[in-house]
Coordinates of C-alpha atoms and ligand atoms in Angstrom, one line a residue:
M1 CA 14.4 8.1 7.2
N2 CA 15.3 11.1 9.2
K3 CA 19.0 11.5 9.8
K4 CA 20.0 12.5 13.3
L5 CA 20.6 16.2 13.4
Y6 CA 23.7 17.2 15.4
F7 CA 23.5 20.5 17.4
F8 CA 26.2 22.2 15.4
Q9 CA 24.3 21.3 12.1
S10 CA 21.1 22.9 13.4
I11 CA 19.8 26.3 12.3
H12 CA 19.7 27.2 16.0
F13 CA 23.4 26.9 16.3
K14 CA 24.1 28.5 12.9
I15 CA 22.0 31.6 13.7
A16 CA 23.6 32.0 17.1
L17 CA 27.0 31.6 15.6
V18 CA 26.4 34.1 12.8
F19 CA 25.0 36.6 15.3
A20 CA 27.9 36.2 17.6
L21 CA 30.5 36.5 14.8
L22 CA 28.6 39.5 13.4
F23 CA 28.7 41.2 16.8
L24 CA 32.4 40.4 17.3
I25 CA 33.4 41.6 13.8
T26 CA 31.4 44.8 14.1
F27 CA 32.9 45.6 17.5
Q28 CA 36.3 44.7 16.2
I29 CA 36.0 47.1 13.3
I30 CA 34.4 49.9 15.3
G31 CA 36.9 49.3 18.1
A32 CA 39.9 49.3 15.9
Y33 CA 38.7 52.5 14.1
F34 CA 37.8 54.2 17.3
V35 CA 41.0 53.3 19.1
Q36 CA 43.0 54.5 16.0
Q37 CA 41.1 57.7 15.9
L38 CA 41.5 58.2 19.6
K39 CA 45.2 57.6 19.4
K40 CA 45.5 60.1 16.6
D41 CA 43.6 62.7 18.4
D42 CA 45.5 62.0 21.7
L43 CA 48.8 62.2 19.9
K44 CA 47.8 65.5 18.3
T45 CA 46.8 67.0 21.6
F46 CA 49.9 65.5 23.2
K47 CA 52.1 67.1 20.6
Q48 CA 50.5 70.5 21.1
Q49 CA 50.9 70.1 24.8
V50 CA 54.6 69.3 24.7
E51 CA 55.5 71.8 21.9
L52 CA 57.7 74.7 23.2
S53 CA 56.0 78.0 23.2
S54 CA 57.1 80.5 20.6
Y55 CA 58.4 82.7 23.5
V56 CA 60.8 79.9 24.5
D57 CA 61.8 79.4 20.9
N58 CA 62.5 83.1 20.4
S59 CA 64.6 83.3 23.6
L60 CA 66.6 80.3 22.4
I61 CA 67.0 81.9 18.9
D62 CA 68.2 85.1 20.6
N63 CA 70.8 83.3 22.7
L64 CA 72.0 81.1 19.9
A65 CA 72.6 84.2 17.9
K66 CA 74.7 85.8 20.6
G67 CA 78.4 85.8 20.3
D68 CA 79.2 85.1 24.0
M69 CA 78.7 81.4 24.2
K70 CA 79.1 81.1 27.9
S71 CA 76.5 83.6 28.9
A72 CA 74.3 82.3 26.1
N73 CA 74.6 78.7 27.4
A74 CA 73.8 79.9 30.9
N75 CA 70.7 81.7 29.6
I76 CA 69.8 78.6 27.6
R77 CA 70.1 76.5 30.7
D78 CA 67.8 78.8 32.6
I79 CA 65.3 78.8 29.8
L80 CA 65.3 75.0 29.7
E81 CA 65.0 74.8 33.5
D82 CA 61.9 77.0 33.3
I83 CA 60.2 74.5 31.0
N84 CA 57.6 73.1 33.3
N85 CA 56.0 70.2 31.5
S86 CA 55.8 66.8 33.2
N87 CA 55.6 64.9 29.9
V88 CA 58.8 66.4 28.5
T89 CA 61.7 64.3 29.7
Q90 CA 64.5 66.0 27.8
V91 CA 65.0 69.2 25.8
Q92 CA 68.4 69.7 24.1
V93 CA 69.5 72.8 22.2
V94 CA 72.0 72.4 19.4
D95 CA 73.5 75.2 17.3
T96 CA 74.2 75.0 13.6
K97 CA 77.6 73.5 14.0
G98 CA 76.1 70.6 15.9
T99 CA 77.4 71.6 19.3
I100 CA 75.1 70.9 22.2
R101 CA 74.3 74.2 23.8
G102 CA 72.0 73.2 26.5
D103 CA 70.2 70.2 28.0
S104 CA 67.3 70.1 30.4
D105 CA 68.5 66.8 31.9
V106 CA 70.6 67.4 34.9
N107 CA 72.6 64.2 34.3
S108 CA 73.4 65.2 30.8
Q109 CA 75.1 68.6 31.5
S110 CA 78.5 67.1 30.7
W111 CA 77.2 66.9 27.0
V112 CA 77.0 70.6 26.8
G113 CA 79.7 72.0 24.5
Q114 CA 80.2 68.7 22.7
K115 CA 79.2 67.8 19.3
T116 CA 76.0 65.9 18.9
T117 CA 76.1 62.4 17.6
D118 CA 72.4 62.2 16.8
E119 CA 72.1 61.6 13.1
D120 CA 68.5 62.9 13.1
I121 CA 69.6 66.3 14.6
K122 CA 72.4 66.5 12.0
Q123 CA 69.8 65.8 9.3
V124 CA 67.5 68.6 10.6
L125 CA 70.5 71.0 10.8
Y126 CA 71.3 70.0 7.3
N127 CA 67.9 70.4 5.7
G128 CA 66.2 72.8 8.1
R129 CA 63.0 70.8 8.3
T130 CA 61.2 69.7 11.5
Y131 CA 61.5 66.0 12.2
T132 CA 59.3 64.0 14.5
K133 CA 59.2 60.3 15.5
L134 CA 57.8 57.9 18.0
T135 CA 60.4 55.7 19.5
Y136 CA 60.6 52.9 21.9
D137 CA 63.4 52.9 24.5
K138 CA 64.4 49.4 25.3
T139 CA 66.4 50.4 28.4
D140 CA 63.5 51.8 30.3
D141 CA 60.7 50.0 28.3
K142 CA 58.9 53.2 27.5
R143 CA 57.6 54.9 24.4
Y144 CA 58.7 58.4 23.6
Y145 CA 57.8 61.2 21.3
V146 CA 60.8 62.9 19.7
S147 CA 60.6 66.2 17.8
I148 CA 63.6 68.0 16.4
T149 CA 62.6 71.6 15.3
P150 CA 65.0 73.9 13.4
L151 CA 65.4 77.4 14.9
F152 CA 65.5 80.3 12.5
S153 CA 66.3 83.9 13.3
S154 CA 64.7 86.3 11.0
S155 CA 66.1 89.7 10.1
G156 CA 64.2 91.5 7.4
N157 CA 63.2 89.0 4.7
T158 CA 65.9 86.4 5.4
N159 CA 65.6 83.5 7.8
T160 CA 68.9 82.2 9.1
L161 CA 69.2 78.7 10.7
V162 CA 70.7 79.2 14.1
G163 CA 70.2 75.8 15.6
A164 CA 67.7 73.1 16.5
V165 CA 65.7 72.0 19.6
Y166 CA 65.6 68.3 20.3
L167 CA 62.6 67.5 22.5
R168 CA 61.8 64.1 24.0
A169 CA 58.5 63.5 25.8
S170 CA 57.2 60.3 27.4
L171 CA 54.2 58.9 25.7
E172 CA 53.4 56.6 28.7
Q173 CA 50.5 58.7 29.9
V174 CA 48.9 58.8 26.4
Y175 CA 49.3 55.1 25.9
S176 CA 48.1 54.2 29.4
S177 CA 44.9 56.2 28.9
L178 CA 44.5 54.7 25.5
S179 CA 44.9 51.2 26.8
N180 CA 42.4 52.0 29.5
V181 CA 39.9 53.1 26.9
T182 CA 40.7 50.0 24.8
V183 CA 40.1 47.7 27.8
I184 CA 36.8 49.5 28.6
F185 CA 35.9 49.3 25.0
F186 CA 36.7 45.6 24.6
S187 CA 35.0 44.6 27.8
A188 CA 32.0 46.5 26.7
A189 CA 32.3 44.7 23.3
L190 CA 32.5 41.4 25.1
I191 CA 29.5 42.1 27.2
A192 CA 27.6 43.3 24.2
T193 CA 28.6 40.1 22.3
G194 CA 27.5 38.0 25.2
L195 CA 24.2 39.8 25.3
G196 CA 23.9 39.5 21.5
L197 CA 24.6 35.8 21.7
F198 CA 21.9 35.4 24.3
L199 CA 19.5 37.4 22.2
A200 CA 20.6 35.4 19.1
I201 CA 19.8 32.2 20.9
L202 CA 16.4 33.5 21.9
I203 CA 15.7 34.7 18.4
S204 CA 16.9 31.5 16.8
R205 CA 14.9 29.5 19.3
A206 CA 11.8 31.5 18.3
I207 CA 12.6 30.6 14.7
T208 CA 13.7 27.0 15.1
Q209 CA 11.0 25.9 17.6
P210 CA 8.1 26.3 15.2
I211 CA 10.3 24.8 12.4
D212 CA 11.1 21.9 14.7
E213 CA 7.4 21.4 15.5
M214 CA 6.6 21.5 11.8
K215 CA 9.3 19.0 11.1
K216 CA 7.9 16.6 13.7
Q217 CA 4.3 17.1 12.3
T218 CA 5.4 16.4 8.7
A219 CA 7.2 13.2 10.0
R220 CA 4.0 12.2 11.7
I221 CA 2.0 12.9 8.4
A222 CA 4.5 10.7 6.6
R223 CA 3.9 7.9 9.1
G224 CA 0.1 8.3 8.5
D225 CA -0.7 10.0 11.8
Y226 CA -2.8 13.1 11.1
S227 CA -3.9 13.7 14.7
G228 CA -1.4 16.4 15.6
Q229 CA -1.5 20.1 14.9
V230 CA 1.3 22.5 14.7
H231 CA 1.1 25.4 17.2
V232 CA 0.7 28.7 15.3
Y233 CA 2.8 31.3 17.3
G234 CA 2.0 34.4 15.2
N235 CA 1.0 35.8 11.9
D236 CA 4.5 36.1 10.5
E237 CA 5.9 33.9 7.7
L238 CA 6.5 31.1 10.2
G239 CA 3.0 31.3 11.5
Q240 CA 1.7 31.2 8.0
L241 CA 3.9 28.2 7.2
A242 CA 2.6 26.5 10.3
Q243 CA -1.0 27.2 9.2
A244 CA -0.1 25.8 5.8
V245 CA 1.3 22.7 7.4
N246 CA -1.9 22.2 9.4
N247 CA -4.0 22.7 6.3
L248 CA -1.7 20.3 4.4
S249 CA -2.2 17.7 7.1
V250 CA -6.0 18.0 6.8
R251 CA -5.8 17.8 3.0
V252 CA -3.5 14.8 3.1
E253 CA -5.7 13.1 5.6
E254 CA -8.8 13.7 3.4
A255 CA -7.0 12.6 0.3
Q256 CA -5.7 9.5 2.1
E257 CA -9.1 8.7 3.4
S258 CA -10.8 9.1 0.0
S259 CA -8.1 7.0 -1.7
E260 CA -8.4 4.5 1.1
A261 CA -12.2 4.4 0.6
E262 CA -11.7 4.1 -3.1
R263 CA -9.3 1.3 -2.6
R264 CA -11.7 -0.5 -0.2
R265 CA -14.5 0.0 -2.7
L266 CA -12.4 -1.4 -5.5
D267 CA -11.2 -4.3 -3.2
S268 CA -14.8 -5.2 -2.3
V269 CA -16.0 -4.9 -5.9
L270 CA -13.1 -7.1 -7.0
S271 CA -13.5 -9.7 -4.2
H272 CA -17.2 -9.9 -4.7
M273 CA -17.0 -10.3 -8.4
S274 CA -18.0 -13.7 -9.7
D275 CA -15.4 -13.4 -12.4
G276 CA -11.6 -13.5 -11.8
V277 CA -9.7 -10.3 -12.4
I278 CA -6.0 -9.9 -12.9
A279 CA -4.3 -6.6 -13.5
T280 CA -0.7 -6.2 -14.6
D281 CA 1.8 -3.5 -15.0
R282 CA 2.9 -2.6 -18.5
R283 CA 5.5 -5.3 -18.5
G284 CA 2.7 -7.9 -17.9
N285 CA 3.7 -8.6 -14.3
V286 CA 0.7 -9.3 -12.0
I287 CA -0.1 -6.4 -9.6
I288 CA -3.7 -7.3 -8.6
M289 CA -5.4 -10.6 -8.5
N290 CA -8.8 -11.1 -6.9
E291 CA -9.9 -14.2 -5.0
M292 CA -11.9 -15.6 -7.8
A293 CA -8.9 -15.5 -10.2
S294 CA -6.7 -17.1 -7.6
E295 CA -9.3 -19.8 -7.0
A296 CA -9.9 -20.5 -10.7
L297 CA -6.2 -20.7 -11.4
N298 CA -5.4 -22.4 -8.2
I299 CA -2.6 -20.1 -7.4
D300 CA -2.0 -17.9 -4.3
A301 CA -2.4 -14.2 -5.0
A302 CA 0.7 -13.4 -3.1
E303 CA 2.6 -16.0 -5.0
A304 CA 1.4 -14.6 -8.3
D305 CA 2.3 -11.1 -7.4
G306 CA 5.1 -9.9 -9.7
Q307 CA 5.0 -13.0 -11.9
S308 CA 4.3 -12.6 -15.6
I309 CA 0.7 -13.1 -16.6
L310 CA 1.9 -15.5 -19.3
D311 CA 3.1 -17.9 -16.6
V312 CA 0.2 -17.3 -14.3
L313 CA -2.2 -18.2 -17.1
N314 CA 0.2 -20.9 -18.3
I315 CA 0.0 -19.7 -21.9
R316 CA 3.7 -18.9 -22.4
G317 CA 4.7 -20.4 -25.7
R318 CA 1.2 -20.1 -27.2
Y319 CA 1.0 -16.3 -26.8
T320 CA 3.4 -13.4 -26.2
L321 CA 2.6 -10.3 -24.3
R322 CA 2.3 -8.4 -27.5
D323 CA -0.4 -10.9 -28.6
L324 CA -2.3 -10.1 -25.4
L325 CA -1.9 -6.4 -25.9
E326 CA -3.1 -6.5 -29.5
K327 CA -5.6 -9.3 -29.2
H328 CA -9.1 -8.1 -28.4
D329 CA -11.0 -11.4 -28.4
E330 CA -11.0 -13.9 -25.7
I331 CA -8.7 -16.8 -25.1
I332 CA -10.1 -20.1 -24.0
L333 CA -8.1 -21.7 -21.1
N334 CA -8.8 -25.4 -20.7
L335 CA -7.6 -26.3 -17.2
S336 CA -9.4 -29.6 -17.0
D337 CA -7.6 -32.6 -15.6
D338 CA -8.6 -36.2 -15.1
E339 CA -10.5 -35.4 -12.0
H340 CA -12.4 -32.3 -12.8
E341 CA -13.3 -30.2 -15.7
Q342 CA -12.6 -26.5 -15.9
V343 CA -12.8 -24.1 -18.8
L344 CA -12.2 -20.4 -18.5
N345 CA -12.6 -17.6 -21.0
A346 CA -10.0 -14.9 -20.6
Y347 CA -10.8 -11.4 -21.9
F348 CA -8.1 -8.8 -22.2
S349 CA -8.3 -5.0 -22.1
L350 CA -5.6 -2.4 -21.9
I351 CA -5.2 0.2 -19.1
Q352 CA -4.4 3.3 -21.2
R353 CA -3.7 6.8 -20.2
E354 CA -5.2 9.8 -22.0
S355 CA -1.9 10.2 -23.8
G356 CA -2.2 6.7 -25.2
F357 CA 0.5 5.3 -23.0
I358 CA -0.3 1.7 -22.1
S359 CA 0.2 1.3 -18.4
G360 CA -1.1 -2.2 -18.0
L361 CA -3.4 -5.0 -18.9
V362 CA -6.6 -6.2 -17.3
C363 CA -7.6 -9.8 -17.7
V364 CA -11.1 -11.0 -16.8
L365 CA -11.5 -14.7 -16.3
H366 CA -15.0 -16.1 -16.8
D367 CA -15.7 -19.6 -15.8
V368 CA -17.6 -21.3 -18.6
T369 CA -17.3 -24.9 -17.4
E370 CA -20.9 -25.1 -16.4
Q371 CA -22.0 -23.4 -19.6
K372 CA -20.0 -25.8 -21.6
K373 CA -21.4 -28.7 -19.6
I374 CA -24.9 -27.5 -20.1
D375 CA -24.3 -27.0 -23.8
R376 CA -22.9 -30.5 -24.1
E377 CA -25.8 -32.0 -22.1
R378 CA -28.3 -30.2 -24.2
R379 CA -26.8 -31.4 -27.4
Q380 CA -26.6 -34.9 -25.9
F381 CA -30.2 -34.7 -24.8
V382 CA -31.5 -33.7 -28.2
S383 CA -29.6 -36.4 -29.8
N384 CA -30.9 -38.9 -27.2
V385 CA -34.5 -37.8 -27.7
S386 CA -34.2 -38.1 -31.5
H387 CA -32.6 -41.5 -31.1
E388 CA -35.1 -42.8 -28.7
L389 CA -38.0 -41.7 -30.9
R390 CA -36.4 -42.9 -34.1
T391 CA -36.1 -46.5 -32.9
P392 CA -39.8 -47.1 -32.2
L393 CA -40.8 -45.1 -35.2
T394 CA -38.6 -47.1 -37.5
S395 CA -39.8 -50.4 -36.1
M396 CA -43.4 -49.2 -36.4
R397 CA -42.9 -48.1 -39.9
S398 CA -41.6 -51.5 -40.9
Y399 CA -44.6 -53.2 -39.3
I400 CA -47.0 -50.8 -41.0
E401 CA -45.3 -51.3 -44.3
A402 CA -45.6 -55.1 -43.9
L403 CA -49.3 -54.7 -43.0
N404 CA -49.7 -52.4 -46.0
D405 CA -48.0 -54.9 -48.2
G406 CA -50.7 -57.4 -47.4
A407 CA -49.9 -58.8 -44.0
W408 CA -53.2 -57.2 -42.7
K409 CA -55.0 -60.1 -44.5
D410 CA -53.0 -62.7 -42.6
P411 CA -55.0 -63.4 -39.4
K412 CA -52.0 -65.0 -37.8
V413 CA -49.5 -62.1 -38.1
A414 CA -51.7 -59.1 -38.4
P415 CA -52.9 -58.9 -34.7
N416 CA -49.3 -59.4 -33.6
F417 CA -48.0 -56.7 -35.8
L418 CA -50.7 -54.3 -34.6
K419 CA -49.9 -55.2 -31.0
V420 CA -46.3 -54.3 -31.6
T421 CA -47.2 -50.9 -33.2
Q422 CA -49.5 -50.3 -30.3
D423 CA -46.8 -51.2 -27.7
E424 CA -44.3 -48.9 -29.5
T425 CA -46.9 -46.1 -29.6
D426 CA -47.6 -46.6 -25.9
R427 CA -43.9 -46.4 -25.2
M428 CA -43.5 -43.2 -27.1
I429 CA -46.4 -41.7 -25.3
R430 CA -44.9 -42.8 -22.0
M431 CA -41.6 -41.3 -23.0
I432 CA -43.2 -38.0 -24.2
N433 CA -45.1 -37.8 -20.9
D434 CA -41.9 -38.5 -18.9
L435 CA -40.1 -35.8 -20.9
L436 CA -43.0 -33.4 -20.3
S437 CA -43.0 -33.9 -16.6
L438 CA -39.1 -33.6 -16.5
S439 CA -39.4 -30.4 -18.5
R440 CA -42.0 -29.0 -16.1
M441 CA -39.8 -29.8 -13.2
D442 CA -36.8 -28.2 -15.0
S443 CA -38.7 -25.0 -15.7
G444 CA -40.1 -25.0 -12.1
T445 CA -43.7 -25.0 -13.3
S446 CA -44.3 -28.3 -11.6
K447 CA -45.7 -27.6 -8.2
L448 CA -45.8 -30.1 -5.3
D449 CA -49.2 -30.9 -3.9
L450 CA -48.1 -31.4 -0.4
E451 CA -50.1 -33.2 2.3
L452 CA -49.1 -34.7 5.6
V453 CA -49.0 -38.5 5.1
N454 CA -48.3 -41.4 7.4
L455 CA -45.4 -42.9 5.4
N456 CA -45.7 -46.4 6.9
E457 CA -49.3 -46.5 5.6
L458 CA -48.5 -45.2 2.2
Y459 CA -45.5 -47.5 1.7
N460 CA -47.6 -50.4 2.8
Y461 CA -50.3 -49.4 0.4
I462 CA -47.9 -49.2 -2.6
L463 CA -46.3 -52.6 -1.7
D464 CA -49.7 -54.1 -1.3
R465 CA -50.5 -53.2 -4.9
F466 CA -47.3 -55.0 -6.0
D467 CA -48.4 -58.1 -4.0
M468 CA -51.8 -57.8 -5.7
M469 CA -50.3 -57.5 -9.1
L470 CA -48.4 -60.8 -8.5
K471 CA -51.7 -62.5 -7.5
T472 CA -53.7 -61.2 -10.5
D473 CA -50.8 -62.0 -12.8
T474 CA -50.6 -65.6 -11.7
N475 CA -54.3 -66.0 -11.8
D476 CA -54.3 -64.6 -15.2
N477 CA -51.5 -66.9 -16.3
K478 CA -51.6 -65.4 -19.7
K479 CA -48.0 -64.9 -19.9
A480 CA -45.1 -66.2 -17.9
K481 CA -44.8 -63.2 -15.4
K482 CA -41.9 -62.8 -13.1
N483 CA -42.3 -64.2 -9.6
Y484 CA -41.0 -62.2 -6.6
T485 CA -41.4 -61.9 -2.9
I486 CA -41.7 -58.6 -1.1
K487 CA -40.1 -58.5 2.4
R488 CA -41.1 -55.5 4.7
D489 CA -38.9 -54.3 7.4
F490 CA -40.6 -51.1 8.8
T491 CA -40.2 -49.1 12.0
R492 CA -43.2 -49.3 14.2
R493 CA -43.4 -45.7 14.7
E494 CA -45.7 -43.7 12.6
L495 CA -43.8 -41.4 10.4
W496 CA -45.8 -38.4 9.3
V497 CA -44.2 -36.6 6.4
E498 CA -45.3 -33.8 4.1
I499 CA -45.2 -35.1 0.6
D500 CA -46.9 -35.0 -2.8
T501 CA -48.5 -38.4 -2.6
D502 CA -49.0 -39.0 -6.4
K503 CA -45.5 -38.0 -7.3
F504 CA -44.0 -39.9 -4.4
M505 CA -45.9 -43.1 -5.3
Q506 CA -44.6 -42.7 -8.9
V507 CA -41.0 -42.7 -7.5
V508 CA -41.5 -45.8 -5.4
D509 CA -43.4 -47.5 -8.2
N510 CA -40.5 -46.8 -10.5
I511 CA -37.9 -48.2 -8.1
M512 CA -40.0 -51.2 -7.3
N513 CA -40.6 -51.9 -11.0
N514 CA -36.9 -51.6 -11.7
A515 CA -36.1 -54.0 -8.7
I516 CA -38.5 -56.5 -10.2
K517 CA -37.4 -55.8 -13.8
Y518 CA -33.7 -56.3 -13.2
S519 CA -34.1 -59.2 -10.8
P520 CA -34.1 -62.9 -11.6
D521 CA -37.3 -64.8 -11.3
G522 CA -38.3 -65.6 -7.7
G523 CA -36.1 -62.9 -6.2
V524 CA -36.7 -61.2 -2.9
V525 CA -37.3 -57.5 -2.8
T526 CA -36.6 -56.1 0.7
C527 CA -38.3 -52.8 1.6
R528 CA -37.2 -51.0 4.7
L529 CA -38.4 -47.9 6.4
L530 CA -36.5 -46.3 9.2
E531 CA -35.9 -42.9 10.8
T532 CA -33.0 -40.9 12.0
H533 CA -33.4 -37.9 14.2
N534 CA -34.3 -35.6 11.3
H535 CA -34.7 -37.9 8.3
V536 CA -36.8 -40.8 7.2
I537 CA -35.0 -43.3 5.0
L538 CA -36.8 -45.6 2.7
S539 CA -34.8 -48.4 0.9
I540 CA -35.6 -51.0 -1.7
S541 CA -33.1 -53.9 -2.1
D542 CA -33.1 -56.5 -4.8
Q543 CA -31.1 -59.6 -5.6
G544 CA -30.7 -58.6 -9.2
L545 CA -28.0 -57.8 -11.7
G546 CA -26.6 -55.0 -9.8
I547 CA -25.1 -52.0 -11.5
P548 CA -21.4 -51.8 -12.7
K549 CA -19.4 -49.5 -10.5
K550 CA -18.5 -47.1 -13.4
D551 CA -22.2 -46.6 -14.1
V552 CA -23.4 -46.0 -10.6
S553 CA -22.8 -42.3 -10.9
H554 CA -24.8 -42.0 -14.1
I555 CA -27.8 -44.1 -13.1
F556 CA -29.9 -41.0 -12.5
D557 CA -28.9 -39.3 -15.8
R558 CA -31.6 -38.9 -18.4
F559 CA -31.7 -41.8 -20.9
F560 CA -29.0 -43.6 -19.2
R561 CA -29.3 -47.3 -19.2
V562 CA -26.8 -50.0 -18.4
D563 CA -28.1 -52.3 -21.0
K564 CA -30.0 -50.3 -23.6
A565 CA -31.5 -53.3 -25.5
R566 CA -32.6 -55.0 -22.3
S567 CA -34.2 -51.9 -20.9
R568 CA -36.0 -51.2 -24.2
A569 CA -37.2 -54.8 -24.4
Q570 CA -38.7 -54.3 -21.0
G571 CA -40.4 -51.1 -22.2
G572 CA -38.2 -48.8 -20.2
T573 CA -37.6 -45.2 -21.3
G574 CA -34.4 -44.5 -19.4
L575 CA -36.1 -41.5 -17.7
G576 CA -37.7 -43.2 -14.7
L577 CA -34.8 -42.6 -12.3
A578 CA -34.1 -39.2 -13.7
I579 CA -37.7 -38.2 -12.9
S580 CA -37.4 -39.9 -9.4
K581 CA -34.4 -37.9 -8.6
E582 CA -36.1 -34.6 -9.6
V583 CA -39.2 -35.4 -7.5
I584 CA -37.2 -36.3 -4.4
E585 CA -35.0 -33.3 -4.7
L586 CA -38.1 -31.1 -5.1
H587 CA -39.1 -32.6 -1.7
G588 CA -35.8 -31.5 -0.3
G589 CA -34.7 -35.1 -0.1
K590 CA -32.0 -37.3 -1.6
I591 CA -31.9 -40.4 -3.6
W592 CA -28.9 -42.7 -4.1
V593 CA -27.9 -46.3 -4.8
D594 CA -25.6 -48.9 -3.4
S595 CA -24.9 -51.8 -5.7
I596 CA -22.7 -54.8 -6.1
E597 CA -22.6 -56.1 -9.7
G598 CA -24.2 -59.6 -9.9
K599 CA -25.5 -59.4 -6.3
G600 CA -28.1 -56.8 -6.3
S601 CA -28.8 -53.1 -5.7
T602 CA -30.3 -51.0 -2.9
F603 CA -32.0 -47.7 -3.7
Y604 CA -32.3 -45.3 -0.9
I605 CA -34.6 -42.3 -0.5
S606 CA -34.2 -39.9 2.4
L607 CA -36.7 -37.2 3.2
P608 CA -36.5 -34.5 5.8
Y609 CA -38.5 -35.4 8.8
E610 CA -39.6 -33.5 11.9
E611 CA -41.1 -35.3 14.8
Y612 CA -44.5 -33.9 15.8
E613 CA -45.0 -33.6 19.5
G614 CA -48.3 -34.4 21.0
D615 CA -51.4 -35.4 19.1
L616 CA -51.3 -34.4 15.5
W617 CA -55.0 -33.3 15.5
D618 CA -54.6 -31.1 18.6
E619 CA -52.9 -28.5 16.5
N620 CA -56.1 -27.5 14.6
Ligands
ADP701 P1 -35.5 -47.7 -17.4 O1 -36.7 -47.2 -18.0 O2 -34.5 -48.1 -18.4 O3 -35.7 -48.7 -16.3 P2 -34.6 -46.1 -15.3 O4 -34.3 -44.6 -15.3 O5 -35.7 -46.5 -14.4 O6 -34.9 -46.4 -16.8 O7 -33.3 -46.8 -15.0 C1 -32.1 -46.5 -15.7 C2 -31.2 -47.7 -15.8 O8 -30.7 -48.1 -14.5 C3 -31.9 -49.0 -16.2 O9 -31.9 -49.0 -17.6 C4 -31.0 -50.0 -15.7 O10 -29.9 -50.3 -16.5 C5 -30.5 -49.5 -14.4 N1 -31.2 -49.9 -13.2 C6 -32.3 -49.3 -12.6 N2 -32.7 -50.0 -11.5 C7 -31.9 -51.1 -11.5 C8 -31.9 -52.2 -10.6 N3 -32.7 -52.4 -9.6 N4 -30.9 -53.2 -10.8 C9 -30.1 -53.1 -11.9 N5 -30.1 -52.0 -12.7 C10 -31.0 -51.1 -12.6

């Protein structure tokens, strides 16, 4: 998150402040030095200006050296009066004894002839060295320059101190001109600083504006918006940086797009895979789970996210994560419950970096339920076939053995024994034929020989045959055959359906035979034919044994028989309904049964049906 930037934290403010301070400090230093220098020069000039000329000095020396004090004082007064310097406020002449000999100030004439009290003058008279100072006079609030110069008279090589001149000059003019200069200077400095500040703001704006734009652009990039471009103002470092940000934006967008495309590709591969895939991090916590995996394990992908794979696969306790990392063969997960069967094979592989560092685990779940079921069914089938063949073969062998042992000579038993072996052989041939036609249908080599048939007619034809059989059987009266009545309940409409007549007749024959076979003597078999808007439904109801509820779902399985002994005694192979189901399904139809144990069963066949408009033969 971007924190809010206050103005005083911004580079903009900082640059402006630094510039302003720099200007101020520079002007301060230059100003201070300049004023100091100016003051020094001014004072120097001032001192030269107020200095008494050597002529005045010499005149004073001459008068001080004179014996006649009175006339000398009068001369000194004249000399002092002649000093015409507006800055000089007071000149006082003192002799070596410290007596004031003259004063330029008219108000101080009474001092003349008295001893001076000024310590500085005494000091100069004592050590003979010039003394100067700058003083401030509180009484008139003015600054003064004071110089006390010793006066020497020279005769030959010797200099003799004859007195000293005390000079006081007002510095007001110097200071006022200095302060004028200072004021001018500082106001110039202030204006310059202001201008500098303005320039600094302009410069810092020129720097911060592109930076600000770049900041905004990078924030947009971070949000995933690559549409903007930073304005490139020039070819300086900032311009190059802006260009670099623009390039970066394009690169990031490209990288983002390619990784997005990669992710989408991976997503679509994962979601279209027929196997379940789970990927985990190196701690074994789920990070990716595709739809198949979530379906197979019946767990929501979002719910599984972050959970340990051991819990997701429900194998905690049986395996540890280390086992999964080290194990390279599959684990069989049996998720079957009472209602449905489900067996998965889980294969594990490591996600490893080049360095060998394990960064995760991939688990591929392959649903082997169907395969297991097929395997089981195949085994069951082989065992069924062997069993079905062994029974007639064993019985045949015992009859043949008996015949071999001499029974062939017995005219009473021999024909009977031979009949049994023939029946068993017939049954085996029937079974083999049934198996062959089933196998052809399984392998898809059995083709339907379709023709458009009027189903009412065909159904009637089949049932007529059963009626005929009844008649011939009774006439024959060789054996007590079962009696039955066939009731027909057909729609009047002609139903033209495209079917393979032979195969379809085989199916109806089989169901009719069963209805008679598993019915009591004299039972009524009701045959119906009706149509819905896109199906024809054919049903055969009997008043027989019915089928126990638990067996209804298996009735169309190969070799399934409710009562094996009974079926076999009736010459059944247990394949009739299985073949019927295959044939009807090849026609795109359905076959099913409704049954109440002890009351009877109804077998239904539905076939897709399309009503033909107009006369059928018109189409040719
Ligand atoms: P089968 O050759 O044994 O008749 P089918 O495949 O035709 O073999 O039938 C399988 C089993 O279904 C039969 O053994 C029988 O137990 C049961 N069955 C079929 N039709 C009927 C029916 N109409 N009434 C009662 N049980 C039936």
